[in-house]
Amino acid sequence: MRKIGIISISLIILLVLIYVLVRPNPEIISVNLISETAEITYTDIESIRIFDDAIRTAKKVRGAVDVGPPTYRMNVTYADTEVVKYSLYIDFKTEDGFLIKDSDSEKMLKLKDRSSKELTDLLSKVNTE
């Protein structure tokens, strides 16, 4: 009887682990950016990939968050119609970037160097047009 219990618990843990590892990430369908001077919505595959990579690979910064107004307000719309709001901070000179999720404003997320570079390149196109 004890052996069946251990096998059952092991099977449940295995199924949960498989679900967590295999479940798909929610698909982004659009990203809307709002600054003091402009508003733009990205829906093309390459731009969505850049934003998705930036969000997924951002790492939490330790310490308290005390920042000024963001470079952009960012609304990310997922395929299941969920909209997640962020503050996006981008320094176009140093190509550093940070995100703060509105629903968790105590936590700042640092963008990876590659993601910051891709975002500054993408957003620079808008600033020069």
PDB file of C-alpha atoms in Angstrom:
ATOM      1  CA  MET A   1       0.000   0.000   0.000  1.00  0.00           C
ATOM      2  CA  ARG A   2       2.807   2.393   0.883  1.00  0.00           C
ATOM      3  CA  LYS A   3       4.519   1.657  -2.443  1.00  0.00           C
ATOM      4  CA  ILE A   4       1.387   2.686  -4.386  1.00  0.00           C
ATOM      5  CA  GLY A   5       1.246   5.992  -2.469  1.00  0.00           C
ATOM      6  CA  ILE A   6       4.870   6.811  -3.268  1.00  0.00           C
ATOM      7  CA  ILE A   7       4.364   5.929  -6.948  1.00  0.00           C
ATOM      8  CA  SER A   8       1.190   8.070  -7.090  1.00  0.00           C
ATOM      9  CA  ILE A   9       2.883  11.098  -5.546  1.00  0.00           C
ATOM     10  CA  SER A  10       5.900  10.667  -7.835  1.00  0.00           C
ATOM     11  CA  LEU A  11       3.625  10.476 -10.867  1.00  0.00           C
ATOM     12  CA  ILE A  12       1.758  13.637  -9.842  1.00  0.00           C
ATOM     13  CA  ILE A  13       5.022  15.524  -9.321  1.00  0.00           C
ATOM     14  CA  LEU A  14       6.297  14.311 -12.700  1.00  0.00           C
ATOM     15  CA  LEU A  15       3.115  15.447 -14.479  1.00  0.00           C
ATOM     16  CA  VAL A  16       3.244  18.880 -12.850  1.00  0.00           C
ATOM     17  CA  LEU A  17       6.908  19.238 -13.801  1.00  0.00           C
ATOM     18  CA  ILE A  18       6.190  18.256 -17.408  1.00  0.00           C
ATOM     19  CA  TYR A  19       3.309  20.745 -17.575  1.00  0.00           C
ATOM     20  CA  VAL A  20       5.470  23.582 -16.232  1.00  0.00           C
ATOM     21  CA  LEU A  21       8.295  22.846 -18.661  1.00  0.00           C
ATOM     22  CA  VAL A  22       6.171  22.215 -21.749  1.00  0.00           C
ATOM     23  CA  ARG A  23       3.376  24.760 -21.441  1.00  0.00           C
ATOM     24  CA  PRO A  24       3.656  27.484 -24.056  1.00  0.00           C
ATOM     25  CA  ASN A  25       4.450  31.053 -23.117  1.00  0.00           C
ATOM     26  CA  PRO A  26       1.544  33.399 -23.759  1.00  0.00           C
ATOM     27  CA  GLU A  27       1.821  34.861 -27.234  1.00  0.00           C
ATOM     28  CA  ILE A  28       2.160  38.633 -27.584  1.00  0.00           C
ATOM     29  CA  ILE A  29       0.033  40.047 -30.392  1.00  0.00           C
ATOM     30  CA  SER A  30       0.796  43.758 -29.985  1.00  0.00           C
ATOM     31  CA  VAL A  31       2.866  46.247 -28.027  1.00  0.00           C
ATOM     32  CA  ASN A  32       1.680  49.835 -27.651  1.00  0.00           C
ATOM     33  CA  LEU A  33       4.218  52.470 -26.581  1.00  0.00           C
ATOM     34  CA  ILE A  34       3.238  55.925 -25.388  1.00  0.00           C
ATOM     35  CA  SER A  35       5.740  58.724 -24.791  1.00  0.00           C
ATOM     36  CA  GLU A  36       5.271  62.432 -24.181  1.00  0.00           C
ATOM     37  CA  THR A  37       5.432  63.105 -27.916  1.00  0.00           C
ATOM     38  CA  ALA A  38       4.256  59.965 -29.708  1.00  0.00           C
ATOM     39  CA  GLU A  39       2.279  56.762 -29.616  1.00  0.00           C
ATOM     40  CA  ILE A  40       3.093  53.707 -31.691  1.00  0.00           C
ATOM     41  CA  THR A  41       1.775  50.164 -31.840  1.00  0.00           C
ATOM     42  CA  TYR A  42       3.952  47.268 -32.957  1.00  0.00           C
ATOM     43  CA  THR A  43       2.315  44.179 -34.451  1.00  0.00           C
ATOM     44  CA  ASP A  44       4.994  42.886 -36.829  1.00  0.00           C
ATOM     45  CA  ILE A  45       6.686  39.594 -36.009  1.00  0.00           C
ATOM     46  CA  GLU A  46      10.237  40.943 -35.623  1.00  0.00           C
ATOM     47  CA  SER A  47       9.261  43.787 -33.276  1.00  0.00           C
ATOM     48  CA  ILE A  48       7.099  41.454 -31.191  1.00  0.00           C
ATOM     49  CA  ARG A  49      10.060  39.043 -30.922  1.00  0.00           C
ATOM     50  CA  ILE A  50      12.287  41.859 -29.644  1.00  0.00           C
ATOM     51  CA  PHE A  51       9.771  42.893 -26.972  1.00  0.00           C
ATOM     52  CA  ASP A  52       9.036  39.278 -26.006  1.00  0.00           C
ATOM     53  CA  ASP A  53      12.750  38.489 -25.567  1.00  0.00           C
ATOM     54  CA  ALA A  54      13.238  41.657 -23.519  1.00  0.00           C
ATOM     55  CA  ILE A  55      10.359  40.833 -21.158  1.00  0.00           C
ATOM     56  CA  ARG A  56      11.209  37.131 -20.769  1.00  0.00           C
ATOM     57  CA  THR A  57      14.932  37.619 -20.123  1.00  0.00           C
ATOM     58  CA  ALA A  58      14.806  40.695 -17.844  1.00  0.00           C
ATOM     59  CA  LYS A  59      16.288  40.123 -14.387  1.00  0.00           C
ATOM     60  CA  LYS A  60      15.144  41.567 -11.077  1.00  0.00           C
ATOM     61  CA  VAL A  61      17.284  44.369  -9.642  1.00  0.00           C
ATOM     62  CA  ARG A  62      17.864  44.248  -5.887  1.00  0.00           C
ATOM     63  CA  GLY A  63      16.894  47.167  -3.718  1.00  0.00           C
ATOM     64  CA  ALA A  64      14.183  49.794  -3.603  1.00  0.00           C
ATOM     65  CA  VAL A  65      12.812  51.409  -6.748  1.00  0.00           C
ATOM     66  CA  ASP A  66      12.885  55.203  -6.924  1.00  0.00           C
ATOM     67  CA  VAL A  67      12.843  56.445 -10.513  1.00  0.00           C
ATOM     68  CA  GLY A  68      11.468  59.348 -12.486  1.00  0.00           C
ATOM     69  CA  PRO A  69       8.954  59.241 -15.298  1.00  0.00           C
ATOM     70  CA  PRO A  70       9.464  56.429 -17.823  1.00  0.00           C
ATOM     71  CA  THR A  71      10.685  56.898 -21.356  1.00  0.00           C
ATOM     72  CA  TYR A  72       7.587  55.006 -22.516  1.00  0.00           C
ATOM     73  CA  ARG A  73       4.405  53.594 -21.042  1.00  0.00           C
ATOM     74  CA  MET A  74       4.104  50.121 -22.572  1.00  0.00           C
ATOM     75  CA  ASN A  75       0.914  48.068 -22.969  1.00  0.00           C
ATOM     76  CA  VAL A  76       1.517  44.469 -24.008  1.00  0.00           C
ATOM     77  CA  THR A  77      -1.518  42.623 -25.384  1.00  0.00           C
ATOM     78  CA  TYR A  78      -1.462  38.818 -25.340  1.00  0.00           C
ATOM     79  CA  ALA A  79      -3.428  36.401 -27.515  1.00  0.00           C
ATOM     80  CA  ASP A  80      -5.769  35.618 -24.613  1.00  0.00           C
ATOM     81  CA  THR A  81      -6.653  39.389 -24.581  1.00  0.00           C
ATOM     82  CA  GLU A  82      -4.770  40.002 -21.329  1.00  0.00           C
ATOM     83  CA  VAL A  83      -3.096  43.424 -21.298  1.00  0.00           C
ATOM     84  CA  VAL A  84      -0.021  43.872 -19.094  1.00  0.00           C
ATOM     85  CA  LYS A  85       1.215  47.407 -18.449  1.00  0.00           C
ATOM     86  CA  TYR A  86       4.862  48.352 -17.954  1.00  0.00           C
ATOM     87  CA  SER A  87       6.999  51.439 -17.556  1.00  0.00           C
ATOM     88  CA  LEU A  88       9.941  51.229 -19.958  1.00  0.00           C
ATOM     89  CA  TYR A  89      13.117  53.152 -19.213  1.00  0.00           C
ATOM     90  CA  ILE A  90      15.605  53.336 -22.102  1.00  0.00           C
ATOM     91  CA  ASP A  91      18.810  55.382 -22.258  1.00  0.00           C
ATOM     92  CA  PHE A  92      19.529  55.808 -25.960  1.00  0.00           C
ATOM     93  CA  LYS A  93      23.157  56.854 -25.346  1.00  0.00           C
ATOM     94  CA  THR A  94      24.244  53.980 -23.091  1.00  0.00           C
ATOM     95  CA  GLU A  95      21.661  51.533 -24.484  1.00  0.00           C
ATOM     96  CA  ASP A  96      20.662  50.498 -20.948  1.00  0.00           C
ATOM     97  CA  GLY A  97      17.083  49.570 -20.235  1.00  0.00           C
ATOM     98  CA  PHE A  98      14.751  48.721 -17.375  1.00  0.00           C
ATOM     99  CA  LEU A  99      11.139  47.616 -17.023  1.00  0.00           C
ATOM    100  CA  ILE A 100       8.735  48.066 -14.151  1.00  0.00           C
ATOM    101  CA  LYS A 101       5.507  46.092 -14.303  1.00  0.00           C
ATOM    102  CA  ASP A 102       2.582  48.234 -13.142  1.00  0.00           C
ATOM    103  CA  SER A 103       1.106  45.390 -11.102  1.00  0.00           C
ATOM    104  CA  ASP A 104       4.439  44.950  -9.261  1.00  0.00           C
ATOM    105  CA  SER A 105       5.852  48.472  -9.079  1.00  0.00           C
ATOM    106  CA  GLU A 106       8.252  47.598  -6.267  1.00  0.00           C
ATOM    107  CA  LYS A 107      10.341  45.434  -8.594  1.00  0.00           C
ATOM    108  CA  MET A 108      12.628  46.817 -11.299  1.00  0.00           C
ATOM    109  CA  LEU A 109      13.739  44.491 -14.084  1.00  0.00           C
ATOM    110  CA  LYS A 110      17.033  45.102 -15.905  1.00  0.00           C
ATOM    111  CA  LEU A 111      17.008  44.283 -19.583  1.00  0.00           C
ATOM    112  CA  LYS A 112      19.812  42.107 -20.903  1.00  0.00           C
ATOM    113  CA  ASP A 113      22.386  44.015 -22.947  1.00  0.00           C
ATOM    114  CA  ARG A 114      21.273  42.366 -26.202  1.00  0.00           C
ATOM    115  CA  SER A 115      17.609  43.179 -25.551  1.00  0.00           C
ATOM    116  CA  SER A 116      18.427  46.801 -24.643  1.00  0.00           C
ATOM    117  CA  LYS A 117      20.455  47.180 -27.845  1.00  0.00           C
ATOM    118  CA  GLU A 118      17.686  45.700 -30.009  1.00  0.00           C
ATOM    119  CA  LEU A 119      15.051  47.902 -28.337  1.00  0.00           C
ATOM    120  CA  THR A 120      17.096  51.084 -28.694  1.00  0.00           C
ATOM    121  CA  ASP A 121      17.703  50.256 -32.366  1.00  0.00           C
ATOM    122  CA  LEU A 122      13.986  49.629 -32.920  1.00  0.00           C
ATOM    123  CA  LEU A 123      12.857  52.719 -31.020  1.00  0.00           C
ATOM    124  CA  SER A 124      15.512  54.931 -32.627  1.00  0.00           C
ATOM    125  CA  LYS A 125      13.848  54.275 -35.983  1.00  0.00           C
ATOM    126  CA  VAL A 126      10.639  55.815 -34.631  1.00  0.00           C
ATOM    127  CA  ASN A 127      12.482  58.797 -33.124  1.00  0.00           C
ATOM    128  CA  THR A 128      14.146  59.628 -36.465  1.00  0.00           C
ATOM    129  CA  GLU A 129      11.045  59.268 -38.625  1.00  0.00           C
TER     130      GLU A 129
END
